[in-house]
Each structure stands twice: as structure tokens, then as C-alpha cells.
Amino acid sequence: MCQTDNRVVGMYRQGSLSSAQKTRVDSVIDAQYSPTDLVMKWESSPSYHGSAETDFIYQIGTVVHGDDEVVGRAWCDDPIEVSVKCDQTYIRIENGYVTKKRICHESGHAAGLLHGSNAVPRLSNRDNRLGCMETPSDGGSESLKDNNRDNINSVY
Ligand SMILES: [Zn+2]
């Protein structure tokens, strides 16, 4: 789990997303993340190398996690040494599970938001104050809650 490395977040949706899935990702970013202090920007061509890589890369694919119920995952591809920050985070959701809730949830991980059991103070993973960070990621709110936004805004 990492934070993204800048307040300005470059994003790219790979070709594995259908146009409907791309639109859904766009609408979640507009509704949930653009109103925070993060500056969310779509990039027309992604950067996968160097020191200023595209921050969030969205893709559709199989999620291998040792837990059959996991259908979405966000992971840091380029951690920045001696920090909790990441230059590039991949956000992968299995085809057929690309709901607004999961897009909000995995994007939250990419911004550094945690499940309740990993948070300080610790909460139930199903505490509804977690909004879309509630887990398991099916059902529940598809929105960030005040506390999610406050945490994002205090970090960035
Ligand atoms: Zn999660």
C-alpha cells in the first residue's frame, strides 16, 4: 500500500477496457476524486518509464490473490525508495466486475486509502464510514465519505 507521489495524478485507461468501462471509470473519477485536493488528469499517451510515469494505469484482467473473492487489485509498480510513495500504480479489475464501487475502491488504494482493519484508528472492514473502501468490495457505498476525502486532502 502506497500513496501516489504527487498532487497532480496522471491517469490512463488501457485498451483492455471497453468504451462503456472507460466511461464508468471517468465518471467515478469526476464524481469522487476530482472534488478532492488531488488534480486528476487523463493522459492521451501513457508513460511507463523514467521518473514521471503515468500515476494510475487502469486495466482489465485476471486478479491473482489466493482468494477467489478478490476481483480487483491496485499495486505499486514503481515504489519510490525510502518513502511510502509510488510513481506508478496499476489498477486491475476483472471483466464483469467493473462496478462504480470497485473503481472507487481500487482508486482509493492507489491514493493511499486502506481497509478498516489496516486503518488508524482501526475500524471494522464493513464500517460504513469507510464508504467505497468498505470491503468486501461488492455492495455498500460507491462513494468516498467525508473521512476519506479529509485523509486525501490532508496528505496531498
Ligand atoms: Zn481493497
Short mmCIF file of C-alpha atoms and ligand atoms in Angstrom, two decimals:
data_model
loop_
_atom_site.label_atom_id
_atom_site.label_comp_id
_atom_site.label_asym_id
_atom_site.label_seq_id
_atom_site.Cartn_x
_atom_site.Cartn_y
_atom_site.Cartn_z
CA MET A 1 0.00 0.00 0.00
CA CYS A 2 1.40 3.35 -1.07
CA GLN A 3 0.46 6.97 -1.60
CA THR A 4 0.77 8.42 -5.08
CA ASP A 5 3.78 10.68 -5.46
CA ASN A 6 2.18 13.97 -6.49
CA ARG A 7 -0.97 16.01 -6.03
CA VAL A 8 -1.41 16.02 -9.81
CA VAL A 9 -2.43 12.48 -10.80
CA GLY A 10 -1.92 11.45 -14.42
CA MET A 11 -4.22 8.60 -15.46
CA TYR A 12 -4.59 6.26 -18.41
CA ARG A 13 -7.19 3.63 -19.32
CA GLN A 14 -5.64 0.76 -21.29
CA GLY A 15 -7.26 -0.82 -24.35
CA SER A 16 -8.47 -3.80 -22.30
CA LEU A 17 -11.33 -1.60 -21.05
CA SER A 18 -14.44 -1.41 -23.20
CA SER A 19 -15.69 2.06 -24.06
CA ALA A 20 -18.50 1.62 -21.50
CA GLN A 21 -15.94 0.67 -18.83
CA LYS A 22 -13.80 3.68 -19.76
CA THR A 23 -16.81 5.93 -19.36
CA ARG A 24 -17.60 4.38 -15.97
CA VAL A 25 -14.03 4.96 -14.72
CA ASP A 26 -14.21 8.55 -15.97
CA SER A 27 -17.49 9.18 -14.16
CA VAL A 28 -16.17 7.77 -10.85
CA ILE A 29 -13.05 9.94 -11.04
CA ASP A 30 -15.19 13.01 -11.84
CA ALA A 31 -17.68 12.35 -9.04
CA GLN A 32 -15.38 11.06 -6.28
CA TYR A 33 -11.76 12.15 -6.79
CA SER A 34 -11.88 15.41 -8.76
CA PRO A 35 -13.67 17.15 -5.84
CA THR A 36 -10.71 16.32 -3.53
CA ASP A 37 -7.43 18.26 -3.47
CA LEU A 38 -5.99 15.76 -5.96
CA VAL A 39 -5.81 17.11 -9.51
CA MET A 40 -6.97 14.24 -11.74
CA LYS A 41 -5.75 14.40 -15.36
CA TRP A 42 -6.27 11.94 -18.21
CA GLU A 43 -3.17 11.44 -20.34
CA SER A 44 -3.53 10.72 -24.05
CA SER A 45 -0.36 8.63 -24.13
CA PRO A 46 0.91 6.91 -21.02
CA SER A 47 4.49 6.92 -19.73
CA TYR A 48 5.76 3.58 -18.37
CA HIS A 49 9.42 4.54 -17.86
CA GLY A 50 11.54 7.24 -16.30
CA SER A 51 10.90 9.45 -13.32
CA ALA A 52 7.49 10.87 -14.24
CA GLU A 53 5.42 7.83 -15.12
CA THR A 54 1.65 7.94 -15.53
CA ASP A 55 0.39 7.60 -11.96
CA PHE A 56 -2.72 5.43 -12.33
CA ILE A 57 -2.95 2.78 -15.08
CA TYR A 58 -6.40 1.16 -15.37
CA GLN A 59 -6.67 -2.30 -16.94
CA ILE A 60 -9.00 -5.29 -17.16
CA GLY A 61 -7.51 -8.69 -16.32
CA THR A 62 -7.38 -11.68 -14.05
CA VAL A 63 -6.65 -10.86 -10.44
CA VAL A 64 -4.47 -13.48 -8.74
CA HIS A 65 -4.59 -13.05 -5.00
CA GLY A 66 -5.00 -16.50 -3.42
CA ASP A 67 -8.55 -15.51 -2.56
CA ASP A 68 -11.28 -16.34 -5.05
CA GLU A 69 -13.47 -13.46 -3.87
CA VAL A 70 -10.92 -10.82 -4.85
CA VAL A 71 -11.76 -9.32 -8.24
CA GLY A 72 -9.89 -6.03 -8.06
CA ARG A 73 -6.36 -5.07 -7.12
CA ALA A 74 -4.17 -1.97 -7.00
CA TRP A 75 -0.41 -2.39 -6.78
CA CYS A 76 2.61 -0.16 -6.94
CA ASP A 77 4.82 -0.87 -9.95
CA ASP A 78 7.45 1.74 -9.10
CA PRO A 79 7.90 2.43 -5.39
CA ILE A 80 9.98 5.49 -4.57
CA GLU A 81 12.85 4.40 -2.31
CA VAL A 82 12.73 5.32 1.37
CA SER A 83 9.20 6.67 1.19
CA VAL A 84 5.59 5.50 1.21
CA LYS A 85 5.09 6.95 -2.25
CA CYS A 86 4.67 5.36 -5.65
CA ASP A 87 5.45 6.69 -9.13
CA GLN A 88 3.06 4.31 -10.91
CA THR A 89 0.13 2.24 -9.66
CA TYR A 90 -1.74 -0.38 -11.67
CA ILE A 91 -5.46 -0.76 -11.04
CA ARG A 92 -6.79 -4.04 -12.38
CA ILE A 93 -10.39 -5.24 -12.18
CA GLU A 94 -11.75 -8.47 -13.60
CA ASN A 95 -14.06 -8.17 -16.56
CA GLY A 96 -17.67 -8.44 -15.40
CA TYR A 97 -16.87 -6.84 -12.02
CA VAL A 98 -16.14 -3.27 -13.12
CA THR A 99 -18.67 -1.54 -10.87
CA LYS A 100 -18.50 2.08 -9.69
CA LYS A 101 -17.87 0.76 -6.18
CA ARG A 102 -14.82 -1.24 -7.28
CA ILE A 103 -13.43 1.58 -9.39
CA CYS A 104 -13.79 3.92 -6.38
CA HIS A 105 -12.29 1.28 -4.04
CA GLU A 106 -9.21 0.41 -6.10
CA SER A 107 -8.57 4.06 -6.98
CA GLY A 108 -8.71 4.76 -3.24
CA HIS A 109 -5.95 2.22 -2.63
CA ALA A 110 -3.91 3.92 -5.36
CA ALA A 111 -4.31 7.21 -3.47
CA GLY A 112 -3.26 5.51 -0.21
CA LEU A 113 -6.62 4.71 1.40
CA LEU A 114 -6.75 1.49 3.42
CA HIS A 115 -9.26 -1.11 4.56
CA GLY A 116 -10.71 -0.54 8.04
CA SER A 117 -8.58 -3.28 9.63
CA ASN A 118 -5.40 -1.56 8.36
CA ALA A 119 -6.51 1.97 9.21
CA VAL A 120 -5.63 4.14 12.21
CA PRO A 121 -7.83 4.15 14.18
CA ARG A 122 -8.73 0.61 13.28
CA LEU A 123 -12.32 0.03 12.10
CA SER A 124 -14.35 -2.96 11.02
CA ASN A 125 -13.77 -3.65 7.32
CA ARG A 126 -17.54 -3.25 6.95
CA ASP A 127 -17.84 0.08 8.82
CA ASN A 128 -19.98 2.23 6.53
CA ARG A 129 -17.93 5.36 7.37
CA LEU A 130 -15.34 3.83 5.02
CA GLY A 131 -17.60 4.49 2.03
CA CYS A 132 -16.33 2.69 -1.04
CA MET A 133 -13.27 1.49 0.93
CA GLU A 134 -15.57 -0.90 2.77
CA THR A 135 -14.59 -4.50 1.99
CA PRO A 136 -15.56 -6.98 0.57
CA SER A 137 -15.98 -4.65 -2.36
CA ASP A 138 -19.38 -5.89 -3.53
CA GLY A 139 -22.34 -3.93 -2.18
CA GLY A 140 -22.18 -0.91 0.09
CA SER A 141 -21.45 2.68 -0.82
CA GLU A 142 -19.93 3.54 -4.20
CA SER A 143 -18.76 6.93 -2.89
CA LEU A 144 -15.94 8.35 -0.83
CA LYS A 145 -17.09 9.57 2.59
CA ASP A 146 -16.02 12.73 4.45
CA ASN A 147 -13.23 10.91 6.28
CA ASN A 148 -11.80 9.50 3.02
CA ARG A 149 -11.78 12.99 1.49
CA ASP A 150 -10.28 14.53 4.65
CA ASN A 151 -7.45 11.97 4.63
CA ILE A 152 -6.73 12.57 0.94
CA ASN A 153 -6.78 16.34 1.41
CA SER A 154 -4.52 16.24 4.48
CA VAL A 155 -1.89 14.19 2.62
CA TYR A 156 -1.95 15.98 -0.73
ZN ZN B 1 -9.29 -3.24 -1.05
#
